[in-house]
PDB file of C-alpha atoms in Angstrom:
ATOM      1  CA  MET A  47       0.000   0.000   0.000  1.00 44.00           C
ATOM      2  CA  TYR A  48       2.796   2.424   0.968  1.00 39.00           C
ATOM      3  CA  LEU A  49       4.761   1.651  -2.234  1.00 36.00           C
ATOM      4  CA  LYS A  50       1.655   2.182  -4.330  1.00 38.00           C
ATOM      5  CA  LEU A  51       1.174   5.620  -2.761  1.00 36.00           C
ATOM      6  CA  ILE A  52       4.818   6.546  -3.429  1.00 36.00           C
ATOM      7  CA  TYR A  53       4.485   5.361  -7.034  1.00 31.00           C
ATOM      8  CA  HIS A  54       1.406   7.562  -7.612  1.00 35.00           C
ATOM      9  CA  CYS A  55       3.123  10.551  -5.999  1.00 35.00           C
ATOM     10  CA  LEU A  56       6.208  10.134  -8.173  1.00 33.00           C
ATOM     11  CA  LEU A  57       4.126   9.651 -11.300  1.00 33.00           C
ATOM     12  CA  SER A  58       2.115  12.791 -10.529  1.00 39.00           C
ATOM     13  CA  CYS A  59       5.303  14.743  -9.894  1.00 38.00           C
ATOM     14  CA  LEU A  60       6.813  13.527 -13.163  1.00 34.00           C
ATOM     15  CA  LEU A  61       3.718  14.511 -15.119  1.00 36.00           C
ATOM     16  CA  LEU A  62       3.570  17.943 -13.515  1.00 41.00           C
ATOM     17  CA  CYS A  63       7.260  18.599 -14.039  1.00 43.00           C
ATOM     18  CA  SER A  64       7.222  17.438 -17.632  1.00 39.00           C
ATOM     19  CA  GLY A  65       4.242  19.727 -18.322  1.00 46.00           C
ATOM     20  CA  SER A  66       6.048  22.784 -17.042  1.00 49.00           C
ATOM     21  CA  TYR A  67       9.178  21.779 -18.963  1.00 48.00           C
ATOM     22  CA  ALA A  68       7.143  21.398 -22.149  1.00 49.00           C
ATOM     23  CA  SER A  69       5.642  24.835 -21.618  1.00 62.00           C
ATOM     24  CA  GLU A  70       9.077  26.391 -21.024  1.00 69.00           C
ATOM     25  CA  SER A  71      10.283  24.644 -24.156  1.00 69.00           C
ATOM     26  CA  ARG A  72       7.389  26.135 -26.184  1.00 69.00           C
ATOM     27  CA  LEU A  73       8.171  29.583 -24.786  1.00 65.00           C
ATOM     28  CA  ASP A  74      11.833  29.217 -25.695  1.00 67.00           C
ATOM     29  CA  SER A  75      10.948  27.963 -29.176  1.00 64.00           C
ATOM     30  CA  LEU A  76       8.588  30.847 -29.868  1.00 63.00           C
ATOM     31  CA  GLN A  77      11.088  33.408 -28.620  1.00 66.00           C
ATOM     32  CA  GLN A  78      13.818  31.828 -30.758  1.00 67.00           C
ATOM     33  CA  VAL A  79      11.615  31.895 -33.867  1.00 63.00           C
ATOM     34  CA  LEU A  80      10.822  35.553 -33.278  1.00 63.00           C
ATOM     35  CA  LYS A  81      14.490  36.378 -32.780  1.00 69.00           C
ATOM     36  CA  ASP A  82      16.019  34.392 -35.636  1.00 63.00           C
ATOM     37  CA  SER A  83      13.450  34.318 -38.401  1.00 68.00           C
ATOM     38  CA  ARG A  84      12.373  36.669 -41.094  1.00 81.00           C
ATOM     39  CA  LEU A  85       8.656  36.390 -40.629  1.00 81.00           C
ATOM     40  CA  SER A  86       5.839  38.163 -42.386  1.00 86.00           C
ATOM     41  CA  VAL A  87       3.830  40.561 -40.248  1.00 87.00           C
ATOM     42  CA  GLU A  88       1.003  38.002 -40.044  1.00 88.00           C
ATOM     43  CA  GLU A  89       3.383  35.219 -38.968  1.00 88.00           C
ATOM     44  CA  GLU A  90       5.025  37.458 -36.389  1.00 89.00           C
ATOM     45  CA  LEU A  91       1.579  38.476 -35.125  1.00 91.00           C
ATOM     46  CA  SER A  92       0.635  34.821 -34.751  1.00 90.00           C
ATOM     47  CA  CYS A  93       3.854  34.073 -32.835  1.00 89.00           C
ATOM     48  CA  TYR A  94       3.326  36.968 -30.418  1.00 93.00           C
ATOM     49  CA  GLU A  95      -0.276  35.918 -29.862  1.00 95.00           C
ATOM     50  CA  GLN A  96       0.846  32.345 -29.143  1.00 94.00           C
ATOM     51  CA  LEU A  97       3.614  33.650 -26.890  1.00 95.00           C
ATOM     52  CA  GLY A  98       1.058  35.696 -24.961  1.00 96.00           C
ATOM     53  CA  MET A  99      -1.119  32.627 -24.497  1.00 95.00           C
ATOM     54  CA  GLU A 100       1.858  30.596 -23.260  1.00 95.00           C
ATOM     55  CA  PHE A 101       2.834  33.278 -20.738  1.00 95.00           C
ATOM     56  CA  GLU A 102      -0.809  33.571 -19.693  1.00 95.00           C
ATOM     57  CA  GLU A 103      -0.992  29.816 -19.164  1.00 94.00           C
ATOM     58  CA  ASN A 104       2.103  30.064 -16.937  1.00 92.00           C
ATOM     59  CA  TYR A 105       0.622  32.927 -14.883  1.00 93.00           C
ATOM     60  CA  GLN A 106       3.194  35.439 -16.135  1.00 95.00           C
ATOM     61  CA  ALA A 107       0.907  38.424 -16.546  1.00 96.00           C
ATOM     62  CA  THR A 108       3.527  41.080 -17.304  1.00 96.00           C
ATOM     63  CA  GLU A 109       5.180  38.973 -19.996  1.00 96.00           C
ATOM     64  CA  ALA A 110       1.803  37.988 -21.452  1.00 97.00           C
ATOM     65  CA  ALA A 111       0.734  41.650 -21.582  1.00 98.00           C
ATOM     66  CA  GLN A 112       3.965  42.576 -23.369  1.00 97.00           C
ATOM     67  CA  ALA A 113       3.494  39.792 -25.931  1.00 97.00           C
ATOM     68  CA  TYR A 114      -0.136  40.763 -26.540  1.00 97.00           C
ATOM     69  CA  GLN A 115       0.889  44.404 -26.836  1.00 97.00           C
ATOM     70  CA  GLN A 116       3.298  43.445 -29.626  1.00 96.00           C
ATOM     71  CA  ALA A 117       0.527  41.433 -31.281  1.00 96.00           C
ATOM     72  CA  VAL A 118      -1.761  44.501 -31.100  1.00 96.00           C
ATOM     73  CA  ILE A 119       0.919  46.672 -32.726  1.00 95.00           C
ATOM     74  CA  LEU A 120       1.388  44.109 -35.494  1.00 94.00           C
ATOM     75  CA  SER A 121      -2.357  43.739 -35.975  1.00 94.00           C
ATOM     76  CA  ARG A 122      -2.628  47.479 -36.546  1.00 93.00           C
ATOM     77  CA  LYS A 123       0.383  47.386 -38.863  1.00 91.00           C
ATOM     78  CA  SER A 124      -1.175  44.625 -40.957  1.00 88.00           C
ATOM     79  CA  GLY A 125      -4.459  46.515 -41.199  1.00 84.00           C
ATOM     80  CA  ASN A 126      -6.264  43.666 -39.470  1.00 71.00           C
ATOM     81  CA  THR A 127      -9.121  45.580 -37.880  1.00 67.00           C
ATOM     82  CA  GLY A 128     -11.903  42.973 -37.924  1.00 76.00           C
ATOM     83  CA  ASN A 129     -12.478  40.888 -34.813  1.00 80.00           C
ATOM     84  CA  LYS A 130      -8.763  40.169 -34.389  1.00 90.00           C
ATOM     85  CA  LEU A 131      -7.718  43.581 -33.056  1.00 94.00           C
ATOM     86  CA  PRO A 132     -10.478  43.882 -30.429  1.00 95.00           C
ATOM     87  CA  SER A 133      -9.812  40.316 -29.297  1.00 95.00           C
ATOM     88  CA  LEU A 134      -6.079  40.967 -28.934  1.00 97.00           C
ATOM     89  CA  LEU A 135      -6.757  44.229 -27.138  1.00 97.00           C
ATOM     90  CA  TYR A 136      -8.991  42.388 -24.692  1.00 98.00           C
ATOM     91  CA  ARG A 137      -6.352  39.752 -23.942  1.00 98.00           C
ATOM     92  CA  TYR A 138      -3.792  42.539 -23.497  1.00 98.00           C
ATOM     93  CA  ALA A 139      -6.146  44.469 -21.185  1.00 98.00           C
ATOM     94  CA  VAL A 140      -6.834  41.463 -18.965  1.00 97.00           C
ATOM     95  CA  MET A 141      -3.140  40.620 -18.587  1.00 97.00           C
ATOM     96  CA  ALA A 142      -2.180  44.276 -18.100  1.00 97.00           C
ATOM     97  CA  SER A 143      -4.783  44.560 -15.339  1.00 96.00           C
ATOM     98  CA  TYR A 144      -3.374  41.451 -13.633  1.00 95.00           C
ATOM     99  CA  ALA A 145       0.058  43.068 -13.901  1.00 96.00           C
ATOM    100  CA  GLY A 146      -1.291  46.251 -12.267  1.00 94.00           C
ATOM    101  CA  ASP A 147      -1.035  48.492 -15.334  1.00 96.00           C
ATOM    102  CA  PHE A 148      -4.487  50.021 -14.901  1.00 94.00           C
ATOM    103  CA  THR A 149      -3.968  53.149 -17.024  1.00 94.00           C
ATOM    104  CA  ASN A 150      -3.112  51.203 -20.165  1.00 96.00           C
ATOM    105  CA  THR A 151      -5.801  48.658 -19.331  1.00 97.00           C
ATOM    106  CA  ILE A 152      -8.514  51.325 -19.333  1.00 97.00           C
ATOM    107  CA  SER A 153      -7.216  52.781 -22.612  1.00 97.00           C
ATOM    108  CA  ALA A 154      -7.333  49.365 -24.276  1.00 98.00           C
ATOM    109  CA  LEU A 155     -10.814  48.636 -22.922  1.00 97.00           C
ATOM    110  CA  GLU A 156     -12.108  51.995 -24.180  1.00 97.00           C
ATOM    111  CA  GLU A 157     -10.665  51.249 -27.620  1.00 96.00           C
ATOM    112  CA  ILE A 158     -12.397  47.859 -27.670  1.00 96.00           C
ATOM    113  CA  LEU A 159     -15.725  49.536 -26.924  1.00 95.00           C
ATOM    114  CA  LYS A 160     -15.186  51.943 -29.832  1.00 94.00           C
ATOM    115  CA  LEU A 161     -14.157  49.141 -32.207  1.00 92.00           C
ATOM    116  CA  THR A 162     -17.114  46.934 -31.285  1.00 92.00           C
ATOM    117  CA  GLU A 163     -19.496  49.741 -32.221  1.00 90.00           C
ATOM    118  CA  HIS A 164     -18.429  49.249 -35.861  1.00 84.00           C
ATOM    119  CA  VAL A 165     -17.949  45.473 -35.805  1.00 82.00           C
ATOM    120  CA  PRO A 166     -20.541  44.199 -33.338  1.00 86.00           C
ATOM    121  CA  ASN A 167     -19.424  41.462 -30.968  1.00 91.00           C
ATOM    122  CA  ASP A 168     -21.874  41.275 -28.075  1.00 93.00           C
ATOM    123  CA  VAL A 169     -19.887  38.743 -26.042  1.00 95.00           C
ATOM    124  CA  LEU A 170     -16.634  40.697 -26.292  1.00 96.00           C
ATOM    125  CA  ARG A 171     -18.447  43.933 -25.557  1.00 95.00           C
ATOM    126  CA  ALA A 172     -20.036  42.439 -22.422  1.00 95.00           C
ATOM    127  CA  ARG A 173     -16.684  41.070 -21.248  1.00 96.00           C
ATOM    128  CA  THR A 174     -15.089  44.446 -21.878  1.00 97.00           C
ATOM    129  CA  LEU A 175     -17.714  46.269 -19.835  1.00 96.00           C
ATOM    130  CA  MET A 176     -17.309  43.747 -17.010  1.00 95.00           C
ATOM    131  CA  GLN A 177     -13.499  44.049 -17.094  1.00 96.00           C
ATOM    132  CA  THR A 178     -13.733  47.844 -17.082  1.00 96.00           C
ATOM    133  CA  GLY A 179     -15.927  47.749 -13.982  1.00 94.00           C
ATOM    134  CA  MET A 180     -13.505  45.368 -12.269  1.00 93.00           C
ATOM    135  CA  VAL A 181     -10.503  47.590 -13.025  1.00 94.00           C
ATOM    136  CA  TYR A 182     -12.278  50.616 -11.566  1.00 94.00           C
ATOM    137  CA  PHE A 183     -13.347  48.504  -8.568  1.00 92.00           C
ATOM    138  CA  PHE A 184      -9.756  47.477  -7.838  1.00 90.00           C
ATOM    139  CA  GLN A 185      -8.700  51.107  -8.088  1.00 91.00           C
ATOM    140  CA  ASN A 186     -11.376  52.043  -5.510  1.00 90.00           C
ATOM    141  CA  GLU A 187     -13.122  54.257  -8.062  1.00 89.00           C
ATOM    142  CA  TRP A 188     -16.579  53.229  -6.886  1.00 86.00           C
ATOM    143  CA  ASP A 189     -18.639  55.637  -8.966  1.00 86.00           C
ATOM    144  CA  LYS A 190     -16.999  54.523 -12.198  1.00 86.00           C
ATOM    145  CA  ALA A 191     -17.125  50.852 -11.175  1.00 83.00           C
ATOM    146  CA  HIS A 192     -20.822  51.178 -10.384  1.00 78.00           C
ATOM    147  CA  TYR A 193     -21.480  52.616 -13.843  1.00 79.00           C
ATOM    148  CA  PHE A 194     -20.113  49.481 -15.488  1.00 73.00           C
TER     149      PHE A 194
END
């Protein structure tokens, strides 16, 4: 019974450790591709978006926000203004708020609201309004938080 328990503990540890190693490996690979390759704007945008998701998955909010910010810049550069830009802005805003960068978070959220007036996305708009209220709440700006 005792050996069986040890076996399950070791197996769980191995699986958890290998998962974090795989994630670090993906992060390293993406960063290497971005550094060494001559990518098109769309390919670079895709890499930064994936990098942001990897950092987000590893609870690295500042790094995720920086990666999403680069993806936003590249999305604007490529002229991709459909649903992609508001979605990237939202991911950036959430990670920036987790990182404590409330000023840039509010700016991004306001931009999403403007963009979703032209390209309606009710779910994203609702999430944006909720996130805006939460940011104001955490800044103790009760009147603004109450509005959202």
